mmCIF file with all atom_site columns, C-alpha atoms in Angstrom:
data_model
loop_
_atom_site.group_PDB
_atom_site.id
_atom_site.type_symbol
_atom_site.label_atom_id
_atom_site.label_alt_id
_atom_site.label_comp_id
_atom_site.label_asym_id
_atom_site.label_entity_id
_atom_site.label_seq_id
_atom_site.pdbx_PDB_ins_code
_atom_site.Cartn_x
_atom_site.Cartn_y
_atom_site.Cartn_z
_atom_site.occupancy
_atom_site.B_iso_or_equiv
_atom_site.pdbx_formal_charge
_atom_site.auth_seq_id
_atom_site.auth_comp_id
_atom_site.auth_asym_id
_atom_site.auth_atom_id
_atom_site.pdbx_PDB_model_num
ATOM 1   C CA . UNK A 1 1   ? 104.083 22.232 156.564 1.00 54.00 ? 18  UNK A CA 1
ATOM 2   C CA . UNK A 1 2   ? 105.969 19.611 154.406 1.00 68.00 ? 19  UNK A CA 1
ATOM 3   C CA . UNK A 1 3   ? 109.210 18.318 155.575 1.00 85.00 ? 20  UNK A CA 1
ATOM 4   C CA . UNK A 1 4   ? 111.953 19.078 153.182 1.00 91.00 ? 21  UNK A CA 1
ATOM 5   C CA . UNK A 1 5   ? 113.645 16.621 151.088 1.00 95.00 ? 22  UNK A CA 1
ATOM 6   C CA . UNK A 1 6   ? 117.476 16.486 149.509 1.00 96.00 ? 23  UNK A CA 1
ATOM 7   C CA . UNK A 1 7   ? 120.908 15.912 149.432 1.00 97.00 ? 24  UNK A CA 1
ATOM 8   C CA . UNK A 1 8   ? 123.590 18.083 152.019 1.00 97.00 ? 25  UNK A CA 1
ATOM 9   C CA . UNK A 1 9   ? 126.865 18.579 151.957 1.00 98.00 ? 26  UNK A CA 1
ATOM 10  C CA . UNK A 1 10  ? 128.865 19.259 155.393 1.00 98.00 ? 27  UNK A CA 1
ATOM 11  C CA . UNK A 1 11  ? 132.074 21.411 155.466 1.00 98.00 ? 28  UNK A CA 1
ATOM 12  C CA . UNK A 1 12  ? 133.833 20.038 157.940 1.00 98.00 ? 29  UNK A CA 1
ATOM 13  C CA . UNK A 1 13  ? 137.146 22.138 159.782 1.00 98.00 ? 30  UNK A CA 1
ATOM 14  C CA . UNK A 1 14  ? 139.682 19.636 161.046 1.00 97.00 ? 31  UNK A CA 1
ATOM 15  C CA . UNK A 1 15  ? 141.968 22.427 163.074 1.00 96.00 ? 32  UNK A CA 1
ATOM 16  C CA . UNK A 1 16  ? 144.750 19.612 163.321 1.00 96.00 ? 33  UNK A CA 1
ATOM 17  C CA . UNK A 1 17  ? 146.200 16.155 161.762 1.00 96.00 ? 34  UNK A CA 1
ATOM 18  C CA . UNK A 1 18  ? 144.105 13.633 163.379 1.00 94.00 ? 35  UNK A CA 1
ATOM 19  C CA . UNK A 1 19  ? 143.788 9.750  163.824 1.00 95.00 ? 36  UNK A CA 1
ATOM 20  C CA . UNK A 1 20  ? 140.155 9.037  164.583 1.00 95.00 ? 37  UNK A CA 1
ATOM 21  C CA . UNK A 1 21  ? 138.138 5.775  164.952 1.00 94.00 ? 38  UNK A CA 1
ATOM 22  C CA . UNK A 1 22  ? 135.532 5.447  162.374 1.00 95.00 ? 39  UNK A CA 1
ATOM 23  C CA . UNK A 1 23  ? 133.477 2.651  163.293 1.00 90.00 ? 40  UNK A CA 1
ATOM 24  C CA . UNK A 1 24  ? 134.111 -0.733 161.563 1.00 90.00 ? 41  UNK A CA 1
ATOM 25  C CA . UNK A 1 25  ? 135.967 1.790  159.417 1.00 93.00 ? 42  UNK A CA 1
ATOM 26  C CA . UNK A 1 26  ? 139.093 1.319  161.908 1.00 94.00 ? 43  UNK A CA 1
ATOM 27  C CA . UNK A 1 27  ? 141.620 4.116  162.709 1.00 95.00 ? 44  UNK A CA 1
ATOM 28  C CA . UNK A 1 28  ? 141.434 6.772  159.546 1.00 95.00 ? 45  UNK A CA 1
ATOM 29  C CA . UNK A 1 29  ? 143.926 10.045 159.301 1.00 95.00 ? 46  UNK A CA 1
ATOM 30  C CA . UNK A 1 30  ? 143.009 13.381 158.394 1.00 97.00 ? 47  UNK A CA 1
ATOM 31  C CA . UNK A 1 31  ? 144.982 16.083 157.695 1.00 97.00 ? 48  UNK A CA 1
ATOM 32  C CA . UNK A 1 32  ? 144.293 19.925 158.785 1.00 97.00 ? 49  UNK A CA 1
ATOM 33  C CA . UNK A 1 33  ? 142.073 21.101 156.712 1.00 98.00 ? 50  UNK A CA 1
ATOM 34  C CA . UNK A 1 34  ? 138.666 21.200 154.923 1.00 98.00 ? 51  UNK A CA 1
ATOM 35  C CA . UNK A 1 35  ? 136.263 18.367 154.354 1.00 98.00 ? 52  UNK A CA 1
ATOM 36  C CA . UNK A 1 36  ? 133.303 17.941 152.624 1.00 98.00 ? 53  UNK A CA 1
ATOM 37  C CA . UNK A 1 37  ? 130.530 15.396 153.394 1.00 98.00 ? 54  UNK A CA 1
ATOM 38  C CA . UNK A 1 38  ? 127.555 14.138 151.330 1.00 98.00 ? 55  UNK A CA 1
ATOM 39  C CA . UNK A 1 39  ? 124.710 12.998 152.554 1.00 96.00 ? 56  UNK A CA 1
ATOM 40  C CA . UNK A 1 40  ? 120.708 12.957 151.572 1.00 95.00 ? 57  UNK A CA 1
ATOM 41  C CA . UNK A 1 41  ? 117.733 12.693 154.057 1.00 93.00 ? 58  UNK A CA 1
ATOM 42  C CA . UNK A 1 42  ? 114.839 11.914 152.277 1.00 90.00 ? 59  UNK A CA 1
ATOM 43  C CA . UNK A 1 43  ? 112.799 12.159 155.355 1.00 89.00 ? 60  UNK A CA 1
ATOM 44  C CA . UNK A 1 44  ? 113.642 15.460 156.681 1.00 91.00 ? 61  UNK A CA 1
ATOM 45  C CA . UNK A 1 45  ? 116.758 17.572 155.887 1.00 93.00 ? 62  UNK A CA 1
ATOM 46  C CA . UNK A 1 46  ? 116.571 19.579 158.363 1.00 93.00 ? 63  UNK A CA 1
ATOM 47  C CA . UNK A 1 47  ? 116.481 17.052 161.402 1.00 93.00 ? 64  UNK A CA 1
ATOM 48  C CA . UNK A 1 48  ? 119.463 15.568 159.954 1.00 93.00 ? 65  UNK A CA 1
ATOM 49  C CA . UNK A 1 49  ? 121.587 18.571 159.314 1.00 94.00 ? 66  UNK A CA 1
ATOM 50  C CA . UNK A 1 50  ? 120.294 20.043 162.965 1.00 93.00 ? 67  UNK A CA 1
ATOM 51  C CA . UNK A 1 51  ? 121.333 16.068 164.625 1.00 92.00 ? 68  UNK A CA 1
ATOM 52  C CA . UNK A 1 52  ? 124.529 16.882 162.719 1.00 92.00 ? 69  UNK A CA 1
ATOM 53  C CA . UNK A 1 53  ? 125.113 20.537 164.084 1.00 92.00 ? 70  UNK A CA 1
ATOM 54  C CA . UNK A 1 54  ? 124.415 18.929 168.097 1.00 87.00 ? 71  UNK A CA 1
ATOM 55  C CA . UNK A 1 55  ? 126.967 18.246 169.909 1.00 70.00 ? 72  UNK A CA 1
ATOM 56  C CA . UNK A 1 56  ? 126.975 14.726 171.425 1.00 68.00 ? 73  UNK A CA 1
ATOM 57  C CA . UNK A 1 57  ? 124.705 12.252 169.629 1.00 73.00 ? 74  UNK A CA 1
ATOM 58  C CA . UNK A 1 58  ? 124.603 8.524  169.464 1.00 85.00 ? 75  UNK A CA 1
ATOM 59  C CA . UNK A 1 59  ? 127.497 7.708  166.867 1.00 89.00 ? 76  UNK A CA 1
ATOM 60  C CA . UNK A 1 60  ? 124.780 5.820  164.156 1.00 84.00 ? 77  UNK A CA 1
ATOM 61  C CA . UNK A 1 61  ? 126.828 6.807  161.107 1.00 89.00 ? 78  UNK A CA 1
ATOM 62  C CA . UNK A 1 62  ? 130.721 7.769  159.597 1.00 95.00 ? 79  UNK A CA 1
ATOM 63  C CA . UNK A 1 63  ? 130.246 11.571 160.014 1.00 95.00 ? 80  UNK A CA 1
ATOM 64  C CA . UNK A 1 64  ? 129.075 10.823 164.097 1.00 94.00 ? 81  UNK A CA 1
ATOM 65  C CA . UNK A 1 65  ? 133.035 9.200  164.416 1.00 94.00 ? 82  UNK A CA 1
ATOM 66  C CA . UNK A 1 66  ? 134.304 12.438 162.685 1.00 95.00 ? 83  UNK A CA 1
ATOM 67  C CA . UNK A 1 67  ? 132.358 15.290 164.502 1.00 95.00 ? 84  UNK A CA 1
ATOM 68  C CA . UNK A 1 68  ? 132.547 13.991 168.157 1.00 93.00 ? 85  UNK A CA 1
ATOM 69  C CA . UNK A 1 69  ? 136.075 15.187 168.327 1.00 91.00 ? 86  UNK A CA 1
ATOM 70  C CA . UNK A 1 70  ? 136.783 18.369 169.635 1.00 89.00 ? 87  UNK A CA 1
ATOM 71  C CA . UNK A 1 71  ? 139.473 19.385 166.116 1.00 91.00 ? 88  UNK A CA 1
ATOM 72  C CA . UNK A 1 72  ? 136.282 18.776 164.058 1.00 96.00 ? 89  UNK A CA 1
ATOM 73  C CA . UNK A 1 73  ? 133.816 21.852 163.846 1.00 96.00 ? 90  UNK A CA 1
ATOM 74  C CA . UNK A 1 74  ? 131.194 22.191 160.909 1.00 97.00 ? 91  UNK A CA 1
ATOM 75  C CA . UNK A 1 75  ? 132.268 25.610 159.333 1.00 97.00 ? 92  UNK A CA 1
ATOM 76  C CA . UNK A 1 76  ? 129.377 25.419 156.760 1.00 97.00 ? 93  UNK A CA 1
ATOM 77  C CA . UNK A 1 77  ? 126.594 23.797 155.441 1.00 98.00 ? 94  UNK A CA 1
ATOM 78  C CA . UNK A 1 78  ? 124.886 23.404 151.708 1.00 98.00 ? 95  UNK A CA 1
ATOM 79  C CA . UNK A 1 79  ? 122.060 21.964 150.465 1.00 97.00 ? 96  UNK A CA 1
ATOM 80  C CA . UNK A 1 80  ? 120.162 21.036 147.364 1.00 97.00 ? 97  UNK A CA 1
ATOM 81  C CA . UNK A 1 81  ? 115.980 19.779 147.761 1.00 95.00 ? 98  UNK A CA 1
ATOM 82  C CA . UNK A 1 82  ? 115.044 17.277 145.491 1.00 95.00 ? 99  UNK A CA 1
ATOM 83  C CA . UNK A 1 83  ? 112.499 14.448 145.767 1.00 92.00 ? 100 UNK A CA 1
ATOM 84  C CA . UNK A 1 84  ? 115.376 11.975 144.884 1.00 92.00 ? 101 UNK A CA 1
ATOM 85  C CA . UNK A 1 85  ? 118.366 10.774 145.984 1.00 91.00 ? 102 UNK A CA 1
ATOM 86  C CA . UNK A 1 86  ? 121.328 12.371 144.260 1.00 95.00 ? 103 UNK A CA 1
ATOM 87  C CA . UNK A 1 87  ? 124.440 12.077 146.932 1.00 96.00 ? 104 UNK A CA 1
ATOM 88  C CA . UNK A 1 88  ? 125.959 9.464  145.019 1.00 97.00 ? 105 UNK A CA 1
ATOM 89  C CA . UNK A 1 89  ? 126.317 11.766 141.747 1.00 97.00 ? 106 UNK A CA 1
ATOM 90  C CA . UNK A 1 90  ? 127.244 14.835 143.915 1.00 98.00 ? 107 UNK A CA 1
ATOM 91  C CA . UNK A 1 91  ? 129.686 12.658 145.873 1.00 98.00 ? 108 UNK A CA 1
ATOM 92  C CA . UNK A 1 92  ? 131.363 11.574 142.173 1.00 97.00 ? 109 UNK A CA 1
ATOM 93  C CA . UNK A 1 93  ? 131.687 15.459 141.188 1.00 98.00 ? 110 UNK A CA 1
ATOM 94  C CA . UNK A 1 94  ? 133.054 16.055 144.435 1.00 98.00 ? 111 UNK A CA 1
ATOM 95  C CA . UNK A 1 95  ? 135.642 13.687 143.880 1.00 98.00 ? 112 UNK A CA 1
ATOM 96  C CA . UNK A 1 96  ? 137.279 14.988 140.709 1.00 97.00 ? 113 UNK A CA 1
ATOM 97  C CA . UNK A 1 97  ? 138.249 18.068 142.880 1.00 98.00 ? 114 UNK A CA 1
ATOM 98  C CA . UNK A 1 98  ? 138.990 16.459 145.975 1.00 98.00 ? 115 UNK A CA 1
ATOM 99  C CA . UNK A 1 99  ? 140.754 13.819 147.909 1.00 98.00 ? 116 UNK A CA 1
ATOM 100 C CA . UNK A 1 100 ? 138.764 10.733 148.807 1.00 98.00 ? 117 UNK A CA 1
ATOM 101 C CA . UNK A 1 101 ? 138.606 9.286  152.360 1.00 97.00 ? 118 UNK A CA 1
ATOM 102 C CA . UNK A 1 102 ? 138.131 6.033  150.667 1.00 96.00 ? 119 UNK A CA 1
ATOM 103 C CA . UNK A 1 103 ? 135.134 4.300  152.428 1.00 96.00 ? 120 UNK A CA 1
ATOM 104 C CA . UNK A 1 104 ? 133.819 6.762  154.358 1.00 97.00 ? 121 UNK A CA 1
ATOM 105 C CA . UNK A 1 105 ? 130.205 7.260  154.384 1.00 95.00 ? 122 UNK A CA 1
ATOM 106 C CA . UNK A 1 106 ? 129.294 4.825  151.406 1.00 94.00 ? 123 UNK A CA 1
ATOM 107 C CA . UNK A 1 107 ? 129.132 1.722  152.909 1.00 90.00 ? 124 UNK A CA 1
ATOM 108 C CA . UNK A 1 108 ? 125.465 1.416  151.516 1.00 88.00 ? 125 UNK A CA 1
ATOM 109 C CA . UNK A 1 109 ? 126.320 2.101  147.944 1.00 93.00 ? 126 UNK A CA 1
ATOM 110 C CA . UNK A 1 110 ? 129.535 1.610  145.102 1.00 94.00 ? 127 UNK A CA 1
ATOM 111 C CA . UNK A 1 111 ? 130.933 5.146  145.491 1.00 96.00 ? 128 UNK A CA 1
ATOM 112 C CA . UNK A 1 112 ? 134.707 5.377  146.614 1.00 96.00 ? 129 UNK A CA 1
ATOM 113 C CA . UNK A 1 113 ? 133.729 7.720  149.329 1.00 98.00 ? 130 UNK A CA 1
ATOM 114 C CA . UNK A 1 114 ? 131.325 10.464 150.597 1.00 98.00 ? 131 UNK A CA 1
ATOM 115 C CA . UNK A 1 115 ? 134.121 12.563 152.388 1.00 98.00 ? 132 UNK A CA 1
ATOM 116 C CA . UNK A 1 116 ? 136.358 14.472 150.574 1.00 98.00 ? 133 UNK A CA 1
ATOM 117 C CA . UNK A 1 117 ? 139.520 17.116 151.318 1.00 98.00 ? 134 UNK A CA 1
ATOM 118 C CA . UNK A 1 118 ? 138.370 20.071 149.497 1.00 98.00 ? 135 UNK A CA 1
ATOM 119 C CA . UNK A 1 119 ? 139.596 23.371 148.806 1.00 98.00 ? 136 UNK A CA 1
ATOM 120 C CA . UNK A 1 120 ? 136.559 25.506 149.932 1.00 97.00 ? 137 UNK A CA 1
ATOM 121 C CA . UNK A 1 121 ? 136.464 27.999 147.173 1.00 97.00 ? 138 UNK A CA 1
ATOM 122 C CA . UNK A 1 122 ? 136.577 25.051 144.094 1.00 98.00 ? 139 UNK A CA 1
ATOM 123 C CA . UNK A 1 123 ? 133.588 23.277 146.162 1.00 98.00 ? 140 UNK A CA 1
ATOM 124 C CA . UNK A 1 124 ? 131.443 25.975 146.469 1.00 97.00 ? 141 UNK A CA 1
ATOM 125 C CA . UNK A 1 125 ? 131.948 26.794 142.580 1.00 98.00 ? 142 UNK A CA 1
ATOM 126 C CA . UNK A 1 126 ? 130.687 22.988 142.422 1.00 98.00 ? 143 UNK A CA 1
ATOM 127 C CA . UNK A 1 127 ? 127.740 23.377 144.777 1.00 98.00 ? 144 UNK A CA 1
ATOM 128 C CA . UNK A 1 128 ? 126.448 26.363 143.354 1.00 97.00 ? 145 UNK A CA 1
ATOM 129 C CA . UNK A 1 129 ? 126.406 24.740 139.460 1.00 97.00 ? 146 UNK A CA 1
ATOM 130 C CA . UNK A 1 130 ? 124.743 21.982 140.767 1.00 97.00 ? 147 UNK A CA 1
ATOM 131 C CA . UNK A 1 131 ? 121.912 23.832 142.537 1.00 97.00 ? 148 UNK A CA 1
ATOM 132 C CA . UNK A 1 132 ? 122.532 24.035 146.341 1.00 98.00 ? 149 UNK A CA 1
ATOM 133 C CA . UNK A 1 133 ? 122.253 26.769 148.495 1.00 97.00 ? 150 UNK A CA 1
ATOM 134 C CA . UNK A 1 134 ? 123.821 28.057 152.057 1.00 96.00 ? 151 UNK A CA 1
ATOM 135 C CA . UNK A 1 135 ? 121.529 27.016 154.931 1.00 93.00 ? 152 UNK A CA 1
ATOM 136 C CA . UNK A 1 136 ? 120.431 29.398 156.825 1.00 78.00 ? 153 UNK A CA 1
#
């Protein structure tokens, strides 16, 4: 069985304003609402979406920082396979409909961010045109 390859994108429930401690990030707010994170794993999607969806983990990247508190439940996941990395150009699109979290999650590439505020409806409109697909 091959591993499968791609890019994901994390909906992300914040239930309540927050301040949270991203790392060397520092102290970052969120507002109630919905967020939407890109990532790729071009090892094995589904490990990193399933180390996502655990509960307690090792903090290793932005997202960790974000999910280990208790107002921050995944309320959906998408994904796209692709023998490339494309989370940079999905994290661009993203951005023309939502509001950055500047810095988060692109610390090992140019973009502006990887974490958006979304409205849930617009960014599944976006998913779906550029190929992804509900997991499971």
């Amino acid at each position: 069985m091959t591993e499968m390859k791609g890019t994901y994108c994390l909906i992300v429930n914040i239930a309540k304003d927050s301040v949270v401690r991203v790392g060397a990030l520092g102290e970052k707010h969120f507002e109630r609402g919905h967020y939407a994170y890109i990532g790729s794993a071009l090892n094995s999607l589904e490990k990193r979406i399933e180390r996502h969806l655990k509960g307690r983990k090792k903090k290793h990247w932005h997202i960790d920082y974000l999910l280990a508190k208790k107002q921050a439940k995944i309320a959906g996941v998408f994904v796209k396979e692709s023998k490339t990395k494309e989370e940079c150009k999905v994290a661009k699109k993203v951005a023309r409909i939502g509001k950055a979290i500047e810095g988060f999650g692109c610390s090992d590439c140019s973009c502006k961010a990887h974490l958006f505020r979304v409205n849930t409806h617009e960014l599944e409109k976006l998913l779906k045109r550029e190929g992804f697909k509900r997991w499971r």
